[in-house]
XYZ file of C-alpha atoms in Angstrom:
666
model
C -10.650 -39.097 16.987
C -10.924 -35.446 15.643
C -8.837 -34.262 13.080
C -8.911 -30.611 13.377
C -7.590 -31.624 16.948
C -5.327 -33.871 15.330
C -3.427 -31.561 12.464
C -3.322 -28.990 15.500
C -0.588 -30.636 17.356
C 1.241 -31.426 14.426
C 0.918 -27.406 13.323
C 1.361 -26.838 17.284
C 4.922 -28.433 17.756
C 6.177 -27.210 14.894
C 6.035 -24.133 15.559
C 6.986 -24.205 19.266
C 9.991 -26.921 19.453
C 12.429 -25.756 16.760
C 14.439 -28.778 17.059
C 16.927 -29.764 14.488
C 16.118 -33.372 13.946
C 19.196 -35.948 15.261
C 21.735 -33.379 15.627
C 24.076 -34.705 18.858
C 22.291 -31.567 20.797
C 19.149 -33.771 21.100
C 18.665 -35.518 24.386
C 15.952 -37.927 25.411
C 14.438 -35.160 26.747
C 13.646 -33.130 23.750
C 12.234 -36.811 22.359
C 9.987 -37.016 25.445
C 8.991 -33.111 24.931
C 8.186 -33.708 21.506
C 6.138 -36.223 22.547
C 4.274 -34.621 24.904
C 2.962 -32.179 22.705
C 1.915 -34.764 19.698
C 0.543 -36.086 22.451
C -1.467 -33.161 23.689
C -3.129 -32.953 20.379
C -3.728 -36.448 19.344
C -0.764 -37.321 17.037
C 1.290 -39.114 18.965
C -0.832 -41.142 21.809
C 1.687 -43.711 23.230
C 0.203 -46.209 24.861
C -0.299 -47.845 28.466
C 3.175 -48.308 29.388
C 3.828 -44.452 28.088
C 5.575 -43.006 25.036
C 8.004 -45.871 24.482
C 10.378 -43.835 22.881
C 13.466 -46.392 23.198
C 11.006 -48.870 21.864
C 11.173 -50.224 17.811
C 8.210 -48.854 15.538
C 6.288 -50.908 14.287
C 5.098 -50.601 10.563
C 1.975 -49.790 11.560
C 2.206 -47.731 14.269
C 4.295 -45.661 11.430
C 1.637 -45.458 8.813
C -0.635 -44.520 11.585
C 1.391 -40.855 12.262
C 2.353 -40.699 8.250
C -1.518 -40.413 8.212
C -2.074 -38.307 10.408
C 0.984 -35.740 9.336
C -1.233 -36.217 5.837
C -4.452 -34.648 7.769
C -6.209 -38.022 6.426
C -6.696 -39.036 9.818
C -10.431 -37.974 10.089
C -11.463 -39.207 6.409
C -9.954 -42.605 7.367
C -12.027 -43.149 10.677
C -14.857 -41.908 8.959
C -15.020 -45.283 6.645
C -17.334 -47.666 8.207
C -17.388 -51.809 7.958
C -13.984 -51.442 5.941
C -12.529 -55.374 5.352
C -9.173 -55.398 5.281
C -7.040 -56.820 2.192
C -4.215 -58.367 4.629
C -4.210 -61.158 7.218
C -1.946 -59.781 9.631
C -3.920 -56.043 10.507
C -5.805 -55.868 14.073
C -8.952 -54.704 14.252
C -8.111 -51.123 14.985
C -5.385 -50.590 12.589
C -7.683 -51.703 8.826
C -8.886 -48.575 8.697
C -5.355 -47.446 8.334
C -3.928 -49.759 6.461
C -6.437 -50.050 3.983
C -6.093 -45.953 3.229
C -2.588 -46.449 2.881
C -2.979 -49.831 0.448
C -5.650 -47.647 -1.835
C -3.423 -44.776 -1.751
C 0.022 -46.242 -3.150
C 1.592 -45.960 0.162
C 2.285 -48.838 1.127
C 1.818 -52.539 -0.985
C 2.538 -54.605 2.329
C 5.058 -57.244 2.170
C 3.744 -59.527 -0.006
C 1.932 -63.212 0.478
C -1.255 -60.980 1.824
C 0.465 -59.431 4.652
C 0.628 -56.421 5.564
C 3.777 -56.440 8.206
C 1.628 -54.959 10.355
C 3.429 -56.120 14.095
C 6.797 -55.873 11.851
C 9.376 -53.364 12.695
C 9.347 -50.321 10.667
C 13.017 -49.185 9.463
C 14.291 -45.838 9.279
C 14.553 -46.525 5.637
C 11.186 -47.033 5.359
C 9.686 -44.485 7.435
C 11.730 -42.269 5.559
C 10.157 -43.529 2.897
C 6.503 -42.885 3.671
C 7.461 -39.072 5.126
C 9.100 -38.538 1.607
C 5.957 -39.456 0.225
C 4.322 -37.239 2.181
C 6.106 -34.301 1.094
C 5.490 -34.767 -2.761
C 8.503 -37.324 -3.966
C 7.908 -39.886 -5.428
C 10.032 -42.946 -5.565
C 8.465 -44.490 -8.505
C 9.383 -41.527 -10.667
C 13.350 -42.038 -9.890
C 12.639 -39.108 -6.651
C 14.386 -41.052 -4.346
C 15.010 -45.191 -3.210
C 13.453 -46.215 0.016
C 16.977 -47.828 0.417
C 18.706 -44.583 0.002
C 15.744 -42.070 1.658
C 18.010 -41.186 4.653
C 20.555 -39.416 2.187
C 17.329 -38.210 0.451
C 16.643 -36.774 4.356
C 19.879 -35.736 4.674
C 19.311 -33.757 1.858
C 16.665 -31.599 2.473
C 17.396 -30.817 6.106
C 15.061 -32.903 7.537
C 17.956 -35.144 9.225
C 21.453 -33.773 10.070
C 23.514 -35.598 8.107
C 26.707 -36.543 10.915
C 23.838 -38.460 12.400
C 22.643 -40.200 10.118
C 24.150 -43.175 10.892
C 22.938 -43.157 14.140
C 19.275 -43.057 13.351
C 19.829 -46.021 10.827
C 21.275 -47.788 13.343
C 19.184 -46.578 16.626
C 15.658 -45.883 14.674
C 13.136 -45.450 17.448
C 9.847 -44.087 18.578
C 11.721 -41.377 19.620
C 13.257 -40.835 16.230
C 9.825 -41.394 14.792
C 8.435 -38.208 16.971
C 11.377 -35.900 15.615
C 11.167 -36.710 12.026
C 7.573 -36.218 12.112
C 8.220 -32.739 13.960
C 10.469 -31.669 11.534
C 8.795 -33.171 8.579
C 6.116 -30.733 8.552
C 8.348 -27.607 8.918
C 9.647 -29.214 5.573
C 8.575 -27.490 2.129
C 6.719 -30.212 -0.352
C 8.698 -30.844 -3.342
C 8.115 -28.098 -6.247
C 6.492 -25.580 -3.676
C 7.501 -22.494 -1.188
C 4.654 -24.733 0.879
C 5.788 -26.614 4.015
C 3.584 -29.024 4.781
C 2.276 -27.777 7.838
C 1.129 -24.893 5.814
C -0.449 -26.802 3.677
C -2.428 -28.412 6.659
C -2.960 -24.868 8.010
C -4.798 -24.076 5.108
C -6.716 -26.488 4.695
C -8.439 -26.133 8.093
C -6.961 -29.271 9.811
C -6.463 -26.894 12.758
C -7.695 -26.665 15.575
C -6.209 -22.947 15.744
C -7.632 -21.845 19.296
C -5.058 -24.185 20.781
C -2.049 -22.564 19.656
C -2.218 -19.567 21.898
C -4.112 -21.428 24.878
C -1.378 -23.876 24.460
C 1.426 -21.598 24.377
C 3.384 -23.337 21.251
C 4.042 -20.478 19.641
C 7.809 -19.758 20.728
C 8.624 -16.346 18.820
C 5.169 -14.986 18.897
C 3.467 -13.435 22.031
C 0.679 -10.846 23.196
C -1.710 -10.514 20.091
C 1.321 -11.164 17.710
C 2.277 -14.102 15.399
C 5.469 -13.860 14.201
C 5.947 -15.295 10.945
C 9.366 -16.768 11.800
C 6.533 -19.457 13.366
C 4.804 -19.715 10.080
C 8.027 -21.236 7.902
C 9.726 -17.441 7.105
C 12.834 -17.147 7.251
C 15.354 -14.107 6.661
C 17.518 -13.495 4.027
C 17.785 -17.166 2.528
C 16.183 -16.092 -1.080
C 13.203 -18.423 -0.104
C 9.760 -17.453 -0.660
C 8.266 -15.456 2.646
C 4.443 -15.463 1.024
C 2.684 -18.312 2.231
C 4.519 -18.106 5.135
C 2.743 -14.543 6.190
C -0.725 -16.437 4.430
C -0.986 -18.813 6.869
C -0.183 -16.819 9.895
C -2.678 -14.733 8.351
C -4.868 -17.267 7.935
C -4.578 -18.576 12.054
C -4.378 -14.452 13.002
C -8.740 -14.966 11.184
C -9.336 -17.738 13.896
C -8.193 -16.781 16.810
C -7.643 -14.044 19.347
C -4.999 -12.558 17.467
C -4.591 -9.459 15.941
C -1.290 -8.351 14.270
C 1.573 -10.402 12.285
C 5.026 -9.170 12.695
C 7.282 -9.909 10.373
C 10.677 -9.142 11.706
C 14.027 -7.375 11.475
C 15.724 -9.159 7.869
C 14.785 -9.388 3.904
C 12.009 -11.449 3.207
C 10.914 -12.438 -0.075
C 7.135 -11.974 -1.903
C 6.972 -13.991 -4.972
C 2.594 -13.624 -5.010
C 0.445 -11.126 -3.666
C -0.674 -11.154 -0.027
C -4.394 -10.499 0.123
C -4.959 -8.952 3.134
C -8.358 -10.149 5.651
C -10.104 -7.879 8.019
C -8.909 -6.442 10.983
C -5.273 -7.393 10.575
C -2.186 -5.232 11.830
C 0.962 -6.128 9.356
C 3.762 -4.558 10.984
C 7.679 -4.813 10.201
C 10.327 -4.488 12.775
C 13.276 -1.602 12.499
C 15.056 -3.232 9.313
C 12.200 -5.274 8.014
C 12.635 -5.164 4.321
C 9.833 -7.246 2.040
C 12.147 -8.153 -1.621
C 9.877 -8.304 -4.736
C 11.049 -11.885 -6.698
C 8.684 -11.976 -8.945
C 6.143 -10.133 -11.882
C 3.549 -9.850 -10.139
C 0.165 -6.984 -10.878
C 0.118 -6.208 -6.799
C 2.081 -6.497 -3.769
C -0.645 -6.121 -1.189
C -4.588 -6.416 -2.177
C -7.134 -4.586 0.568
C -10.150 -4.392 -1.931
C -12.370 -6.391 0.025
C -11.685 -5.317 4.183
C -11.406 -2.538 6.469
C -10.189 -1.595 10.051
C -6.288 -2.842 8.882
C -3.161 -1.694 9.478
C 0.079 -1.803 8.168
C 3.403 -0.452 8.913
C 7.082 -0.178 9.668
C 8.544 -1.371 6.372
C 10.831 -1.470 3.323
C 9.079 -2.582 0.149
C 12.019 -3.482 -2.647
C 9.924 -3.435 -5.356
C 13.006 -4.887 -7.274
C 11.625 -4.205 -10.226
C 9.420 -6.415 -10.821
C 6.170 -5.032 -9.732
C 3.737 -4.194 -12.699
C 1.159 -1.941 -10.803
C 0.783 -1.349 -7.422
C 1.820 -2.380 -3.672
C -1.001 -1.683 -1.866
C -4.216 -2.756 -4.560
C -7.717 -1.900 -3.229
C -10.099 -0.856 -6.091
C -13.416 -2.626 -5.733
C -16.541 -1.598 -5.202
C -16.029 -2.146 -1.326
C -16.039 -0.008 1.087
C -13.048 0.161 2.511
C -13.138 1.431 6.400
C -10.984 2.229 9.240
C -7.298 1.646 7.102
C -3.739 2.781 8.113
C -0.617 2.915 5.991
C 2.131 4.218 8.127
C 5.914 4.544 7.835
C 6.520 1.942 4.295
C 9.209 2.852 2.391
C 9.205 2.022 -1.491
C 11.393 1.779 -3.315
C 12.658 0.652 -7.354
C 9.165 0.501 -8.894
C 5.705 0.312 -9.355
C 3.093 2.119 -11.249
C 1.638 3.491 -7.799
C 3.035 2.946 -4.094
C -1.430 3.050 -3.327
C -4.010 3.081 -5.786
C -7.217 2.175 -4.285
C -11.461 3.681 -4.245
C -14.059 3.815 -1.751
C -12.020 4.671 1.450
C -13.141 5.973 4.617
C -11.478 7.001 7.807
C -8.371 5.880 5.904
C -4.950 7.126 7.100
C -2.011 7.307 5.269
C 1.250 8.562 6.914
C 5.115 9.077 7.374
C 5.708 6.740 3.783
C 8.574 7.576 1.746
C 7.835 6.589 -1.839
C 10.448 6.479 -4.396
C 10.973 5.392 -8.622
C 7.285 4.826 -9.014
C 6.022 4.712 -13.083
C 2.987 6.226 -12.628
C 1.876 8.659 -9.671
C 2.972 7.730 -6.217
C -0.763 7.944 -4.621
C -4.188 7.490 -6.189
C -7.122 7.278 -3.833
C -10.903 7.882 -5.530
C -13.770 7.976 -3.634
C -12.587 9.490 -0.248
C -14.670 9.935 3.169
C -12.637 11.157 6.421
C -9.133 10.375 4.801
C -5.930 12.334 6.271
C -2.727 11.987 3.903
C 0.229 13.211 6.165
C 3.972 13.885 6.413
C 4.827 11.323 3.217
C 7.259 11.638 0.676
C 6.681 10.483 -2.811
C 10.276 11.504 -4.733
C 10.748 10.854 -8.421
C 7.346 9.648 -9.925
C 7.694 9.217 -13.723
C 3.819 10.382 -15.132
C 1.274 12.521 -13.381
C 1.064 13.578 -10.057
C 2.929 12.651 -7.361
C -0.179 12.738 -4.710
C -3.913 12.195 -6.526
C -6.952 12.138 -4.552
C -10.623 11.986 -7.101
C -14.061 11.864 -6.763
C -15.715 9.276 -8.434
C -19.121 8.137 -7.551
C -21.128 9.914 -6.136
C -23.696 6.953 -4.935
C -21.242 5.514 -2.785
C -21.160 7.839 -0.089
C -20.730 11.741 0.534
C -17.184 12.218 -0.640
C -15.360 15.075 1.626
C -13.151 15.880 4.918
C -10.058 15.341 3.004
C -6.895 16.626 4.742
C -3.514 16.180 3.375
C -0.477 18.227 5.139
C 3.190 17.838 5.660
C 3.745 16.149 2.621
C 7.056 16.292 0.525
C 6.497 15.735 -3.433
C 9.587 16.489 -5.463
C 10.887 15.210 -8.866
C 7.575 14.064 -10.576
C 7.322 14.106 -14.006
C 3.625 15.912 -14.266
C 2.231 17.368 -11.331
C 2.785 17.513 -7.433
C -0.679 17.430 -5.890
C -4.407 16.724 -7.575
C -7.622 16.881 -5.306
C -10.201 16.200 -8.982
C -13.780 16.032 -8.921
C -15.043 13.765 -11.413
C -18.752 12.452 -11.586
C -19.144 13.458 -7.483
C -18.695 16.235 -5.446
C -16.192 17.201 -2.936
C -15.849 19.073 0.561
C -14.224 20.218 3.432
C -10.734 20.111 1.347
C -7.904 20.711 3.710
C -4.263 20.876 1.887
C -1.597 22.367 4.368
C 1.954 22.817 5.088
C 3.415 20.467 2.430
C 5.914 20.868 0.183
C 6.614 20.773 -3.415
C 9.854 20.644 -5.426
C 10.885 20.276 -8.996
C 7.552 19.224 -10.570
C 7.039 19.049 -14.484
C 3.388 20.909 -13.840
C 0.936 21.930 -11.124
C 2.352 22.369 -7.498
C -1.314 22.352 -6.537
C -4.568 21.381 -8.137
C -7.872 21.562 -7.303
C -10.356 20.960 -10.110
C -12.820 19.805 -11.337
C -12.171 18.038 -14.850
C -13.855 18.814 -18.062
C -17.095 16.962 -19.004
C -17.913 16.212 -14.835
C -19.880 19.500 -14.903
C -22.656 18.022 -12.373
C -20.200 17.922 -9.628
C -19.333 21.089 -7.683
C -16.099 21.301 -4.844
C -16.641 23.897 -1.568
C -15.072 24.497 1.846
C -11.261 24.324 0.537
C -8.588 25.616 2.763
C -4.889 25.907 1.163
C -2.331 27.054 3.009
C 0.752 27.658 4.384
C 2.491 25.502 1.185
C 5.571 25.572 -0.292
C 6.246 25.212 -4.214
C 9.456 25.414 -5.449
C 10.719 24.666 -9.059
C 7.443 23.925 -11.038
C 5.535 23.881 -14.332
C 7.402 24.236 -17.838
C 4.134 24.372 -19.266
C 1.889 26.860 -20.636
C -1.199 27.586 -18.636
C -0.006 26.016 -15.351
C -0.341 27.279 -11.636
C 1.630 26.633 -8.549
C -1.758 26.474 -7.041
C -4.821 26.228 -9.192
C -8.352 26.162 -8.284
C -10.466 25.737 -11.147
C -13.812 24.818 -12.528
C -12.673 23.615 -16.161
C -16.529 23.455 -17.327
C -17.409 26.882 -16.519
C -19.684 26.807 -14.256
C -18.079 28.368 -11.393
C -18.590 25.231 -8.919
C -16.028 25.687 -7.228
C -16.317 27.821 -4.036
C -15.837 28.953 -0.300
C -12.143 28.210 -0.671
C -8.837 30.273 0.696
C -5.675 30.289 -0.662
C -3.852 31.758 2.319
C 0.088 32.241 3.039
C 1.649 30.168 0.842
C 5.305 30.484 -0.936
C 5.621 29.883 -4.566
C 9.013 30.394 -6.426
C 11.067 29.536 -9.364
C 7.417 28.833 -11.627
C 8.164 28.052 -15.628
C 7.722 29.168 -18.883
C 4.297 30.558 -19.955
C 2.617 29.855 -15.422
C 0.848 31.657 -13.235
C 1.627 31.385 -9.683
C -2.012 31.051 -8.061
C -5.124 30.939 -10.936
C -8.304 30.751 -9.446
C -9.806 29.723 -12.527
C -13.833 29.932 -13.012
C -15.011 30.133 -9.188
C -16.588 31.706 -7.025
C -16.285 33.537 -3.257
C -12.896 32.870 -3.080
C -10.041 34.044 -0.513
C -6.443 34.691 -1.711
C -4.179 36.245 1.268
C -0.884 36.768 2.088
C 0.731 34.954 -0.090
C 4.124 35.250 -1.496
C 5.106 34.421 -5.089
C 8.320 34.862 -6.544
C 10.237 33.711 -9.636
C 11.427 34.110 -12.954
C 9.026 33.362 -16.187
C 5.833 34.400 -14.936
C 3.160 34.876 -17.201
C 1.219 36.509 -14.086
C 1.396 36.242 -10.699
C -1.734 35.903 -9.524
C -4.460 35.205 -12.106
C -8.532 35.411 -11.473
C -10.339 34.150 -14.725
C -13.830 34.014 -14.762
C -14.725 34.433 -11.761
C -16.333 36.250 -9.182
C -16.281 37.477 -5.501
C -13.160 37.522 -4.851
C -10.756 38.656 -1.818
C -7.275 39.181 -2.448
C -5.486 40.863 0.041
C -2.097 41.801 1.209
C 0.113 39.462 -1.319
C 3.655 39.796 -2.703
C 4.392 39.087 -5.924
C 7.930 40.269 -7.057
C 9.767 39.161 -9.928
C 7.515 37.758 -12.477
C 9.518 38.723 -15.072
C 7.745 37.284 -18.246
C 10.181 36.200 -21.659
C 7.722 36.604 -24.349
C 5.411 38.738 -25.547
C 2.151 38.607 -23.425
C -0.180 42.107 -23.786
C -2.468 40.668 -21.462
C -0.482 39.817 -18.339
C 0.870 41.296 -15.396
C 1.755 40.976 -12.064
C -2.204 40.479 -11.109
C -4.646 39.443 -13.911
C -8.161 40.168 -13.227
C -9.666 38.348 -17.171
C -13.337 38.077 -17.182
C -13.946 38.160 -14.158
C -16.408 40.205 -11.493
C -16.664 41.388 -7.923
C -13.251 41.114 -7.812
C -11.782 42.861 -4.811
C -7.763 43.752 -4.224
C -6.253 45.087 -1.866
C -3.642 45.597 -0.530
C -1.163 44.004 -2.476
C 2.810 44.427 -3.037
C 3.228 44.013 -6.808
C 7.464 44.481 -7.457
C 9.534 43.802 -10.900
C 6.558 42.729 -13.297
C 7.858 42.060 -17.164
C 11.548 41.750 -18.542
C 13.875 44.106 -20.446
C 12.007 42.518 -23.733
C 8.482 42.669 -22.620
C 6.173 44.976 -20.875
C 3.861 43.836 -18.807
C 1.061 45.719 -15.994
C 1.440 45.596 -12.362
C -1.859 44.756 -12.285
C -4.020 44.236 -15.324
C -8.254 44.198 -15.396
C -8.640 43.089 -18.633
C -12.401 42.330 -20.216
C -13.423 42.963 -16.710
C -16.112 44.993 -14.529
C -17.431 45.646 -11.013
C -13.952 45.204 -9.572
C -12.049 47.164 -6.631
C -8.188 48.162 -6.431
C -7.907 49.315 -3.438
C -4.249 50.268 -1.214
C -1.932 48.473 -3.707
C 2.128 49.178 -4.223
C 3.183 48.560 -7.813
C 6.930 49.330 -8.323
C 9.244 48.808 -10.856
C 6.754 47.457 -13.531
C 8.131 47.092 -17.513
C 4.317 48.953 -18.417
C 2.027 50.859 -16.301
C 1.451 49.903 -12.826
C -2.935 49.419 -13.711
C -3.875 49.158 -17.106
C -7.528 47.842 -18.571
C -8.625 46.207 -21.824
C -11.737 46.213 -23.837
C -14.555 43.707 -22.331
C -16.700 42.454 -25.800
C -20.808 41.315 -25.991
C -21.137 37.827 -24.814
C -22.486 36.961 -28.506
C -18.963 38.617 -29.804
C -21.158 40.543 -33.167
C -21.995 44.091 -30.547
C -19.812 47.029 -30.371
C -16.713 46.832 -28.464
C -16.804 48.202 -24.883
C -14.155 49.146 -21.412
C -14.082 47.396 -18.451
C -17.150 48.825 -16.528
C -17.300 50.522 -12.891
C -13.990 48.936 -12.107
C -12.509 51.249 -8.657
C -9.094 52.505 -7.742
C -8.750 52.892 -4.407
C -5.725 54.603 -2.504
C -3.076 52.521 -4.863
C 0.249 54.020 -4.958
C 2.777 53.436 -7.854
C 6.551 54.512 -8.579
C 10.020 53.704 -10.660
C 7.752 52.194 -13.254
C 8.629 52.316 -16.767
C 5.382 54.185 -17.468
C 4.457 55.729 -14.185
C 0.988 56.490 -15.156
C -2.436 54.611 -14.583
C -4.413 53.863 -18.272
C -7.930 53.670 -17.123
C -10.913 54.777 -18.555
C -13.669 57.421 -17.617
C -16.524 54.660 -16.980
C -14.064 53.325 -14.213
C -13.144 55.986 -11.128
C -9.630 56.362 -9.961
C -8.911 57.634 -6.462
C-alpha cells in the first residue's frame, strides 16, 4: 500500500468531515461516513465483514492505524525478512509490531507476547495517539491510565462523553478519534499532525479535489479553514497558509482564500509561483511575532495578493511584502491591501516586470511606503500612503542595468500625505529609465520634495527620458532649501534628463526657500499650464543649467519670499540657454521686506521672453544679471542675446525692465 494514498486519506478526512469527536450528536452514520473516507484512501481498510464499527478493536489493529496516522506505513512495509520479537503476532502484522516496538510506541504485554488479539482499550489507544502528537508519558506529559482525560484537555474527546468512550470503546470510536487527532496540533507547536504529514509529502494531493474532501474550498480556491486556521482564536495560522500553498502547488487549485476574521501570523510566508492569495470583506492578518517580513515574493512570478487588512501590530521589523533577490519577478499584482501599525516599508522589491500595485492603503511606516527597484512595465495606481517617518512615500529606482531595460513606469491617482521626507521619487542610480508617466496624484503635507524625477549624484552614465508629469496636486511641501513641488534634474550636471513634459499641475503651500517647479541640468523640456500658488517660495519656476525649454501658459502667484533673495523671481532662468517663456502670468512676487523680480534672467543667454504678464511684484518685472566666463578668471559680461517680446507689466514696485544693449526688448 503506497504511503501517499494512505496519508492522503487522513488529510481528506480532516478537511471534509468537521465532526467534533464523541459529541452526543455523533451517530453510527457519522462513524460509517468517516470510515468510508478512510477506506477510500487506504487508512481504515475493514475486512470481508465490512467496517465492523461495533466490534472491539484489537491491539494490533490500533498499532496499524497509528502507524498510518504517522505516515510511516510505506517505511514499515519497505522492510523485508523481518523476524518477530513476539510469538503471538500474525505474519502480515510483524512489520507493524516490530516498528512499534523498536520506536518505543509499545513494549508488548510481557513474556514474549505483543497481545495482538487482546482487546484495545480507550486508554491504550489514546496513549498511542498522544505519543504520535509528541507527548511523552515517560516524561510526565500524561499517564496511560489518564490518557483519556488528557485527550479531553486537548479537545480530541468531549468531556461530557468521555465515560462513553471508555465504557463502549469500539472501532467506530477509533475512526473518529483518529480523525480528530489529525486536526490536533503537535505538542509545543502550531503544526497539526495533518500539516506535518502534508508538508512531508505523504499526500496524493490530486485526490483532495477529486474526492470532494475540501468542505469549505470550492472551484479553484482553497480555504485556509480547511487546513486548520481558526479566526479570532489567538493561535498562529501561518502553517495553515503554508500547507494550503503546498497543496495548491501540487494541484489544479490556483487561489488561497483567507475568509473574514482575524488570523494571527507568527512567521514569514514565502509565496510560490502562480498563487493568488485573497481575503474577504473583513479579513485581517495580525502579526504576532518579531519577524523581518510578512510575505516573501523574492523567487516567484505570476502572483496576486489582494483584499485584506494587515495589522503589523508593532512587531514587523522590516517589510510587509519583500522581494529583493536577483531573480526577475514577473506578473505580480498587489491590490486592495490595507497595512497599518509599522514595518519599514509596505513594499520593498527589485527586478520586477509587469508589476501592478493598485488601490492599497498604507499607514504608519518607519521608512518608506513603497520602494521598487529595477522596474519594467509597472503600474502604481490608486494607492494611499499616509504617514511615513523617513524618505519617500513612493520610491521607484533604476538599479542594475544588466538585468533588463528599465522603462514603462506609470504612477497615477495615488495619494501621499504626512511624510517626513518627500512624496514621490523616480530616480536613476546606475541604470537609465524611460517612458515615465506621473499623473493625477495628490501629495499633501510632505517635508521635502513633492515629486522628483532625478539622476542621483555619482551616477552620471545614466539617463532619464520620455517623461510626463501631469495633472498632479501638491499642497504643503518642503521646508528645506532648494527643494521643489516638482523637480526634474540631473544632479551630475550632464543634461541627461531630457524629453519631459510638466503639464497642468497645481502646486500650493510650499515652504521657505523652495521652488514650485525646478528643472535642473535638463534639456528638451515643456512646462505648460501649471498653476503655482504659495507663500515662502523662492521662485515659482526655476530653470537652472538647462537648455531648450518651453514654459508656456503657467500661472505663478503669491511667491512671497521671506528672506533676502536677490537672484530670485516669479520665474528664474539661471545659467541656462534657449529657454522660451511664453504667455505666463506672474503676480504678487516678493514681500514687503524682500524685492523679488517677476522674471529674472541670471547668467543666461539666447533666451526668449514673450507675451508674459507681470503684476504686483516687489521689484522690476524683468531683470538680467551678469554671466561670467566659465573659468571664472575672465572679465564679466552681461547676459547676451535674450529677447523680450510683447510682455506687459503693471502695478510693480518698479515699473520698468532692466535689460542691456546686448539683449533686445520689443
